[in-house]
CSV table of C-alpha atoms in Angstrom, one decimal:
chain,number,residue,atom,x,y,z
X,1,MET,CA,0.0,0.0,0.0
X,2,SER,CA,2.9,2.3,0.9
X,3,LYS,CA,4.5,1.7,-2.5
X,4,LEU,CA,1.2,2.3,-4.3
X,5,ARG,CA,0.8,5.6,-2.5
X,6,SER,CA,4.3,6.6,-3.5
X,7,LEU,CA,3.6,5.8,-7.2
X,8,LEU,CA,0.3,7.8,-7.0
X,9,PHE,CA,2.1,10.7,-5.5
X,10,VAL,CA,4.7,10.7,-8.2
X,11,ALA,CA,2.0,10.5,-10.9
X,12,LEU,CA,0.0,13.4,-9.4
X,13,SER,CA,3.2,15.5,-9.2
X,14,VAL,CA,4.0,14.9,-12.8
X,15,VAL,CA,0.5,15.9,-13.8
X,16,SER,CA,0.5,19.0,-11.6
X,17,MET,CA,3.9,20.0,-13.1
X,18,ALA,CA,2.5,19.5,-16.6
X,19,VAL,CA,-0.5,21.7,-15.8
X,20,LEU,CA,1.8,24.4,-14.5
X,21,LEU,CA,4.1,24.3,-17.5
X,22,ALA,CA,1.3,24.0,-20.1
X,23,PRO,CA,0.8,27.2,-22.1
X,24,GLY,CA,-2.2,29.1,-21.0
X,25,PRO,CA,-4.6,31.0,-23.3
X,26,VAL,CA,-2.7,33.5,-25.5
X,27,LEU,CA,-3.8,37.0,-24.4
X,28,ALA,CA,-4.2,39.6,-27.1
X,29,LYS,CA,-1.5,42.3,-27.0
X,30,GLU,CA,-2.9,45.5,-25.8
X,31,PHE,CA,-3.0,48.3,-28.4
X,32,THR,CA,-4.2,51.8,-27.7
X,33,ILE,CA,-5.5,54.3,-30.2
X,34,GLY,CA,-5.5,58.0,-29.2
X,35,LEU,CA,-8.1,60.0,-31.2
X,36,ILE,CA,-8.3,63.7,-31.3
X,37,LEU,CA,-11.7,65.0,-32.5
X,38,VAL,CA,-12.4,68.6,-33.6
X,39,GLY,CA,-16.1,68.4,-32.5
X,40,PRO,CA,-18.3,66.5,-30.1
X,41,TYR,CA,-17.9,62.7,-30.3
X,42,ASN,CA,-21.7,62.5,-30.7
X,43,ASP,CA,-22.2,65.4,-33.2
X,44,LYS,CA,-24.1,63.2,-35.7
X,45,GLY,CA,-21.4,64.4,-38.2
X,46,TYR,CA,-17.7,64.4,-38.9
X,47,SER,CA,-16.4,63.7,-35.3
X,48,GLN,CA,-19.0,61.0,-34.6
X,49,ALA,CA,-18.0,59.2,-37.8
X,50,GLN,CA,-14.4,59.1,-36.6
X,51,TYR,CA,-15.4,58.1,-33.1
X,52,GLU,CA,-17.4,55.2,-34.5
X,53,GLY,CA,-14.4,54.3,-36.6
X,54,GLY,CA,-12.4,53.8,-33.4
X,55,LYS,CA,-15.2,51.7,-31.9
X,56,TYR,CA,-15.1,49.6,-35.1
X,57,VAL,CA,-11.4,48.8,-34.4
X,58,GLU,CA,-12.1,48.0,-30.7
X,59,ALA,CA,-14.7,45.5,-31.9
X,60,ARG,CA,-12.5,43.7,-34.4
X,61,MET,CA,-8.9,43.9,-33.1
X,62,PRO,CA,-8.4,41.8,-29.9
X,63,GLY,CA,-6.7,43.9,-27.3
X,64,ALA,CA,-7.4,47.2,-28.9
X,65,LYS,CA,-8.9,50.1,-27.1
X,66,MET,CA,-9.6,53.7,-28.0
X,67,ILE,CA,-9.0,56.8,-25.8
X,68,TYR,CA,-10.0,60.2,-27.2
X,69,LEU,CA,-10.5,63.9,-26.5
X,70,ASP,CA,-13.3,65.6,-28.4
X,71,LYS,CA,-14.1,69.3,-29.0
X,72,VAL,CA,-10.5,70.2,-29.6
X,73,ASN,CA,-11.1,73.6,-31.1
X,74,PRO,CA,-10.5,77.2,-30.1
X,75,ALA,CA,-14.1,77.8,-29.1
X,76,ASP,CA,-14.7,74.7,-26.9
X,77,ARG,CA,-11.2,74.5,-25.4
X,78,PRO,CA,-9.6,77.9,-25.7
X,79,GLY,CA,-5.8,77.8,-25.1
X,80,LEU,CA,-5.5,74.0,-25.4
X,81,THR,CA,-2.9,73.0,-28.0
X,82,VAL,CA,-2.7,69.7,-30.0
X,83,PRO,CA,0.8,69.0,-28.5
X,84,GLN,CA,-0.8,69.2,-25.0
X,85,VAL,CA,-3.5,66.8,-26.0
X,86,VAL,CA,-0.9,64.4,-27.4
X,87,ASP,CA,1.2,64.6,-24.2
X,88,ASP,CA,-1.8,63.4,-22.3
X,89,LEU,CA,-2.7,60.6,-24.7
X,90,VAL,CA,0.9,59.4,-24.7
X,91,GLU,CA,0.9,59.4,-20.9
X,92,LYS,CA,-2.2,57.3,-21.0
X,93,GLY,CA,-0.5,54.7,-23.2
X,94,ALA,CA,-1.5,55.6,-26.8
X,95,ASP,CA,0.4,53.6,-29.4
X,96,LEU,CA,-1.2,55.3,-32.4
X,97,ILE,CA,-2.4,58.9,-32.4
X,98,ILE,CA,-4.9,60.1,-35.0
X,99,ALA,CA,-5.5,63.8,-35.4
X,100,GLY,CA,-8.9,64.2,-37.0
X,101,SER,CA,-9.0,67.6,-38.6
X,102,ASP,CA,-7.2,69.6,-41.2
X,103,ASP,CA,-6.8,72.6,-38.8
X,104,MET,CA,-4.7,70.4,-36.5
X,105,LYS,CA,-1.9,70.3,-39.1
X,106,ASP,CA,0.7,72.4,-37.4
X,107,GLY,CA,0.1,71.0,-33.9
X,108,ILE,CA,0.3,67.4,-34.9
X,109,LEU,CA,3.6,68.0,-36.8
X,110,GLU,CA,5.0,69.5,-33.7
X,111,ALA,CA,3.7,66.7,-31.5
X,112,ALA,CA,5.1,64.0,-33.8
X,113,ALA,CA,8.5,65.5,-33.7
X,114,MET,CA,8.4,65.6,-29.9
X,115,HIS,CA,7.3,61.9,-29.6
X,116,SER,CA,9.4,60.1,-32.2
X,117,ASP,CA,8.8,56.7,-30.6
X,118,LYS,CA,5.0,56.9,-31.4
X,119,THR,CA,3.2,56.7,-34.6
X,120,PHE,CA,1.0,59.5,-35.8
X,121,VAL,CA,-1.6,59.8,-38.6
X,122,HIS,CA,-3.1,63.1,-39.6
X,123,ILE,CA,-6.5,63.0,-41.3
X,124,SER,CA,-6.8,65.2,-44.4
X,125,GLY,CA,-3.3,66.7,-44.2
X,126,ASP,CA,-0.6,66.3,-46.9
X,127,ALA,CA,2.7,66.6,-45.0
X,128,ALA,CA,3.7,63.0,-46.0
X,129,TRP,CA,3.0,63.9,-49.6
X,130,THR,CA,5.0,67.0,-49.6
X,131,GLY,CA,7.9,65.5,-47.7
X,132,SER,CA,7.6,67.9,-44.8
X,133,ALA,CA,6.4,65.2,-42.3
X,134,PRO,CA,8.6,63.6,-39.6
X,135,ALA,CA,9.4,60.0,-40.2
X,136,ASN,CA,6.7,58.8,-37.8
X,137,LEU,CA,3.7,60.7,-39.3
X,138,GLY,CA,1.5,59.6,-42.2
X,139,ASN,CA,-1.6,61.1,-43.7
X,140,LEU,CA,-5.0,59.5,-44.4
X,141,PHE,CA,-8.1,60.7,-46.2
X,142,SER,CA,-10.9,59.2,-48.1
X,143,ARG,CA,-12.1,60.3,-51.6
X,144,MET,CA,-15.2,62.0,-50.5
X,145,GLU,CA,-15.3,63.8,-53.9
X,146,TYR,CA,-17.3,60.9,-55.3
X,147,PRO,CA,-20.1,60.8,-52.7
X,148,LYS,CA,-20.2,64.6,-53.0
X,149,MET,CA,-20.8,64.2,-56.7
X,150,MET,CA,-23.6,61.8,-55.8
X,151,ALA,CA,-25.1,64.5,-53.5
X,152,GLY,CA,-24.9,67.1,-56.3
X,153,PHE,CA,-26.5,64.6,-58.7
X,154,ALA,CA,-29.4,63.9,-56.3
X,155,ALA,CA,-29.9,67.6,-55.7
X,156,ALA,CA,-30.0,68.5,-59.4
X,157,MET,CA,-32.4,65.6,-60.2
X,158,THR,CA,-34.8,66.8,-57.4
X,159,THR,CA,-34.7,70.6,-57.6
X,160,GLU,CA,-37.8,72.3,-59.2
X,161,THR,CA,-36.3,75.8,-59.2
X,162,GLY,CA,-32.9,75.0,-60.5
X,163,LYS,CA,-31.4,76.7,-57.4
X,164,ILE,CA,-29.1,74.6,-55.2
X,165,GLY,CA,-27.4,76.1,-52.2
X,166,PHE,CA,-24.2,74.8,-50.6
X,167,LEU,CA,-23.7,75.4,-46.9
X,168,GLY,CA,-19.9,75.6,-46.7
X,169,PRO,CA,-17.6,75.5,-43.6
X,170,LEU,CA,-14.3,77.4,-44.0
X,171,ILE,CA,-12.4,77.9,-47.3
X,172,ASN,CA,-9.4,75.8,-48.0
X,173,GLU,CA,-8.2,73.3,-50.6
X,174,GLU,CA,-10.3,70.4,-49.2
X,175,THR,CA,-13.5,72.3,-49.1
X,176,ARG,CA,-13.0,73.8,-52.5
X,177,ARG,CA,-12.5,70.5,-54.1
X,178,LEU,CA,-15.5,68.9,-52.3
X,179,VAL,CA,-17.9,71.7,-53.2
X,180,ALA,CA,-16.6,71.6,-56.8
X,181,ALA,CA,-17.3,67.9,-56.9
X,182,ALA,CA,-20.8,68.5,-55.8
X,183,TYR,CA,-21.2,71.1,-58.5
X,184,LEU,CA,-19.9,68.7,-61.2
X,185,GLY,CA,-22.4,66.0,-60.1
X,186,ALA,CA,-25.2,68.5,-60.2
X,187,ALA,CA,-24.1,69.9,-63.6
X,188,HIS,CA,-24.0,66.4,-65.0
X,189,ALA,CA,-27.4,65.5,-63.8
X,190,TRP,CA,-28.9,68.8,-64.9
X,191,THR,CA,-27.5,68.8,-68.4
X,192,THR,CA,-26.8,65.2,-69.4
X,193,VAL,CA,-29.6,63.4,-67.6
X,194,ARG,CA,-32.4,66.1,-67.4
X,195,GLY,CA,-31.4,67.8,-70.7
X,196,ARG,CA,-31.5,71.3,-69.2
X,197,ASP,CA,-29.4,74.3,-70.0
X,198,ILE,CA,-26.5,74.8,-67.6
X,199,LYS,CA,-27.3,78.5,-67.6
X,200,ASP,CA,-30.6,77.7,-65.8
X,201,LEU,CA,-28.7,76.0,-62.9
X,202,SER,CA,-27.8,78.2,-60.0
X,203,PHE,CA,-25.2,76.6,-57.6
X,204,ASN,CA,-24.4,79.1,-54.8
X,205,VAL,CA,-21.9,78.5,-52.0
X,206,LYS,CA,-22.0,80.4,-48.7
X,207,TRP,CA,-19.3,79.8,-46.1
X,208,ILE,CA,-19.9,80.1,-42.4
X,209,GLY,CA,-16.2,80.3,-41.4
X,210,PHE,CA,-15.6,77.0,-39.6
X,211,TRP,CA,-16.7,73.3,-39.5
X,212,PHE,CA,-19.6,74.1,-37.2
X,213,ASN,CA,-21.2,77.1,-35.6
X,214,ILE,CA,-19.2,79.2,-33.1
X,215,PRO,CA,-21.4,82.0,-31.9
X,216,GLY,CA,-19.8,85.4,-32.4
X,217,VAL,CA,-17.1,83.9,-34.7
X,218,THR,CA,-18.9,82.2,-37.6
X,219,ALA,CA,-22.0,83.0,-39.6
X,220,ASP,CA,-25.0,81.2,-38.1
X,221,PRO,CA,-25.7,78.2,-40.3
X,222,THR,CA,-29.3,78.2,-39.3
X,223,GLN,CA,-29.7,81.8,-40.7
X,224,VAL,CA,-27.6,81.0,-43.8
X,225,ALA,CA,-29.8,77.9,-44.6
X,226,GLY,CA,-32.9,79.9,-44.0
X,227,SER,CA,-31.8,82.7,-46.3
X,228,PHE,CA,-31.2,80.1,-49.1
X,229,PHE,CA,-34.8,78.8,-48.8
X,230,ASP,CA,-36.2,82.2,-48.4
X,231,THR,CA,-34.7,83.3,-51.7
X,232,GLY,CA,-36.0,80.4,-53.8
X,233,TYR,CA,-33.4,77.7,-53.3
X,234,ASP,CA,-35.2,74.4,-52.8
X,235,VAL,CA,-32.2,72.1,-52.1
X,236,ILE,CA,-29.3,72.6,-49.7
X,237,ILE,CA,-26.2,70.5,-49.7
X,238,SER,CA,-24.4,70.8,-46.4
X,239,GLY,CA,-20.6,70.8,-46.1
X,240,ILE,CA,-20.5,71.5,-42.4
X,241,ASP,CA,-20.2,68.9,-39.6
X,242,THR,CA,-23.6,69.6,-37.9
X,243,PRO,CA,-27.2,69.1,-39.1
X,244,GLU,CA,-28.6,72.7,-39.3
X,245,ALA,CA,-29.4,72.4,-43.0
X,246,VAL,CA,-31.7,69.4,-42.3
X,247,ALA,CA,-33.3,71.1,-39.3
X,248,VAL,CA,-34.1,74.2,-41.3
X,249,ALA,CA,-35.5,72.2,-44.2
X,250,ARG,CA,-37.8,70.4,-41.8
X,251,GLN,CA,-39.0,73.7,-40.4
X,252,LYS,CA,-39.7,75.1,-43.9
X,253,SER,CA,-41.4,71.9,-45.0
X,254,ALA,CA,-43.7,72.0,-41.9
X,255,GLN,CA,-44.7,75.5,-43.1
X,256,GLY,CA,-45.7,74.1,-46.5
X,257,ALA,CA,-42.6,74.6,-48.6
X,258,ARG,CA,-41.3,71.9,-50.9
X,259,VAL,CA,-37.6,71.8,-49.9
X,260,PHE,CA,-34.9,69.3,-49.4
X,261,ALA,CA,-31.5,68.9,-47.8
X,262,LEU,CA,-28.5,66.7,-47.8
X,263,PRO,CA,-26.4,66.5,-44.6
X,264,TYR,CA,-22.8,65.4,-44.4
X,265,ASP,CA,-20.3,63.1,-42.8
X,266,TYR,CA,-22.4,60.7,-40.8
X,267,GLU,CA,-24.2,57.7,-42.2
X,268,LYS,CA,-27.3,58.0,-40.0
X,269,ALA,CA,-27.7,61.8,-40.5
X,270,CYS,CA,-31.0,61.2,-42.5
X,271,GLU,CA,-32.6,58.9,-39.9
X,272,GLY,CA,-35.7,60.4,-38.5
X,273,GLN,CA,-35.6,63.4,-40.8
X,274,GLY,CA,-38.4,62.3,-43.1
X,275,SER,CA,-39.0,63.1,-46.7
X,276,ILE,CA,-36.9,66.3,-46.7
X,277,CYS,CA,-33.7,64.3,-46.6
X,278,LEU,CA,-32.4,63.2,-50.0
X,279,GLY,CA,-29.4,61.3,-48.7
X,280,VAL,CA,-26.0,61.8,-47.0
X,281,PRO,CA,-22.5,61.4,-48.3
X,282,TYR,CA,-20.6,60.0,-45.4
X,283,PHE,CA,-17.2,58.8,-44.1
X,284,ASN,CA,-16.8,55.2,-42.9
X,285,TRP,CA,-13.5,55.3,-41.0
X,286,GLY,CA,-13.6,51.8,-39.5
X,287,PRO,CA,-11.9,49.8,-42.3
X,288,SER,CA,-9.1,52.4,-42.8
X,289,PHE,CA,-8.5,52.8,-39.0
X,290,LEU,CA,-8.4,49.0,-38.6
X,291,ARG,CA,-5.8,48.7,-41.4
X,292,LEU,CA,-3.6,51.4,-39.9
X,293,ALA,CA,-3.9,49.9,-36.3
X,294,THR,CA,-3.1,46.4,-37.5
X,295,GLN,CA,0.0,47.6,-39.5
X,296,VAL,CA,1.3,49.8,-36.6
X,297,ARG,CA,0.9,46.9,-34.1
X,298,ASP,CA,2.7,44.4,-36.2
X,299,GLY,CA,5.4,46.8,-37.2
X,300,SER,CA,4.6,46.9,-41.0
X,301,TYR,CA,3.2,50.5,-41.1
X,302,LYS,CA,5.2,52.9,-43.3
X,303,PRO,CA,4.0,56.4,-42.9
X,304,ALA,CA,2.7,57.7,-46.3
X,305,PHE,CA,0.0,59.8,-47.9
X,306,GLU,CA,-3.1,57.6,-48.3
X,307,TRP,CA,-6.2,58.7,-50.1
X,308,ASP,CA,-8.6,55.8,-50.0
X,309,ALA,CA,-11.0,55.2,-52.9
X,310,PRO,CA,-14.6,54.0,-52.7
X,311,TYR,CA,-15.3,50.3,-52.9
X,312,TRP,CA,-17.3,50.7,-56.1
X,313,ASP,CA,-18.9,47.2,-56.0
X,314,ALA,CA,-20.8,48.2,-52.9
X,315,ILE,CA,-20.1,51.8,-51.7
X,316,ASN,CA,-22.2,51.2,-48.6
X,317,ASP,CA,-20.3,48.1,-47.5
X,318,HIS,CA,-19.2,48.9,-43.9
X,319,ASP,CA,-16.3,46.6,-44.0
X,320,LYS,CA,-14.8,47.7,-47.4
X,321,SER,CA,-15.7,51.2,-48.5
X,322,PRO,CA,-14.2,54.2,-46.7
X,323,VAL,CA,-17.0,56.5,-48.0
X,324,GLY,CA,-20.6,56.0,-49.0
X,325,PHE,CA,-23.8,57.6,-49.9
X,326,MET,CA,-26.9,56.6,-48.0
X,327,PRO,CA,-30.2,57.5,-49.7
X,328,GLY,CA,-32.8,59.3,-47.7
X,329,GLU,CA,-36.6,59.0,-47.6
X,330,GLY,CA,-36.9,62.1,-49.9
X,331,LEU,CA,-35.0,60.4,-52.8
X,332,SER,CA,-37.7,59.2,-55.2
X,333,ALA,CA,-37.4,55.7,-56.7
X,334,GLU,CA,-36.9,57.2,-60.2
X,335,VAL,CA,-34.0,59.4,-59.0
X,336,LYS,CA,-32.5,56.6,-57.0
X,337,ALA,CA,-32.4,54.4,-60.1
X,338,LYS,CA,-30.7,57.1,-62.1
X,339,LEU,CA,-28.3,57.7,-59.2
X,340,ASP,CA,-27.4,54.0,-59.1
X,341,ALA,CA,-26.6,54.1,-62.8
X,342,PHE,CA,-24.5,57.2,-62.3
X,343,VAL,CA,-22.5,55.5,-59.5
X,344,ALA,CA,-22.0,52.4,-61.7
X,345,GLN,CA,-20.7,54.6,-64.5
X,346,MET,CA,-18.2,56.4,-62.2
X,347,GLY,CA,-17.1,53.1,-60.7
X,348,SER,CA,-16.4,51.6,-64.2
X,349,GLY,CA,-14.6,54.7,-65.3
X,350,GLN,CA,-17.2,55.4,-68.0
X,351,ILE,CA,-17.7,58.8,-66.4
X,352,ASP,CA,-14.9,60.9,-65.0
X,353,LEU,CA,-16.2,64.3,-64.1
X,354,PHE,CA,-12.8,65.7,-63.4
X,355,THR,CA,-12.1,65.8,-67.1
X,356,GLY,CA,-11.7,69.0,-69.2
X,357,PRO,CA,-12.7,71.4,-70.5
X,358,LEU,CA,-13.1,72.9,-67.0
X,359,ASN,CA,-12.2,76.5,-66.1
X,360,TYR,CA,-11.7,78.1,-62.7
X,361,GLN,CA,-14.2,80.7,-61.5
X,362,ASP,CA,-12.1,83.5,-62.9
X,363,GLY,CA,-12.1,82.0,-66.4
X,364,SER,CA,-8.5,80.6,-66.2
X,365,VAL,CA,-8.0,77.0,-67.3
X,366,PHE,CA,-8.2,74.2,-64.8
X,367,LEU,CA,-8.3,71.4,-67.3
X,368,LYS,CA,-7.9,71.5,-71.0
X,369,PRO,CA,-10.4,69.7,-73.3
X,370,GLY,CA,-10.0,65.9,-72.7
X,371,GLU,CA,-7.5,66.4,-69.9
X,372,LYS,CA,-8.1,64.2,-66.9
X,373,ALA,CA,-7.1,65.8,-63.5
X,374,THR,CA,-4.3,64.3,-61.6
X,375,ASP,CA,-4.6,63.7,-57.9
X,376,LYS,CA,-2.6,66.8,-57.1
X,377,GLN,CA,-4.7,68.9,-59.4
X,378,ILE,CA,-7.8,67.8,-57.5
X,379,TRP,CA,-6.2,68.0,-54.1
X,380,TYR,CA,-4.8,71.4,-54.5
X,381,MET,CA,-7.8,73.0,-56.3
X,382,GLU,CA,-7.1,76.7,-56.3
X,383,GLN,CA,-10.6,78.1,-56.9
X,384,LEU,CA,-14.2,77.2,-57.3
X,385,LEU,CA,-15.2,76.3,-60.9
X,386,GLU,CA,-16.7,78.4,-63.6
X,387,GLY,CA,-20.5,78.3,-63.2
X,388,MET,CA,-20.5,78.3,-59.4
X,389,SER,CA,-21.3,81.4,-57.3
X,390,GLY,CA,-19.6,82.1,-54.0
X,391,LEU,CA,-16.1,83.0,-52.7
X,392,SER,CA,-13.1,81.0,-53.8
X,393,SER,CA,-10.9,82.6,-51.1
X,394,ALA,CA,-11.3,84.0,-47.7
X,395,LYS,CA,-9.2,87.0,-48.7
């Protein structure tokens, strides 16, 4: 019996040692994304789209978490600098820091130089393209020009007055090319699809001065939208981060006017807005953020300028397309069918609206007859286009 006990003890010891030495479950390596948002994380616009992009990464990358600071702008957080925000994110363990707005350009360059052991991505900037970025900073943006063309197309197919208003933010290269893209989509629908004279299309841009309303600093977008409708414009395309255009359209519609609006940035911006909402061109940051985070974590990321194109086979595929256009209740079945055909033609290359002849607003040549714009010609658009009304420069 004593010998049996000894053998049993040895056997149990071997088993216990094997259990102790056996590899346990592999824990996912932690990875922290630090996100800097220009507006509120729940603005139903640009900043919320980026916030949800971060949540997309959390849901799909084991061990990933997002930390963020929103409302990083002079009105909501006066005196706060981007390098200060970055210092805090780094202290909290951020491995990848994403600055979400064009106006953060100088601050994120300074912060990246100060934290050379961290990886930075600036949304909408071009420093990696121009060669002025430090080695640890890349740029990312999505080709929103195409969904803006879709918005312009939907607006021109719907308008009864031939008067389309564009509610613009501040004036820079990004906003010029996006509003120009909307105009090109509208002009194509008006002339090629509806067979109307381009001279009978009014496309007017009014800028408020920032991405959203700052009382006492910007023009009030509610008043600007109201002035459009009060002067005969029956469709407004929004280029700002917040939903004032839709709110005013609903108000005017309730008063008996037949008016429409297209918000911007956020896929769900038309939800609950009823038949005044034609659709929304939106950013889908999740797939691009996941790609970046995966590359940074496994060490394969090489900072560069990336300008992601739509997934043309299904522009509203949440896992593949960085931009999309979500039709609203106000888009008629007939117009939606024509829009779908337009999207298919752009995706196949049958239609390229950035093809000359196109002139700038002052009559100078942007593209010669038959000339197709290069990426740099589009990115660095110097003016609005001929046929558009509104300021091309803040000067």
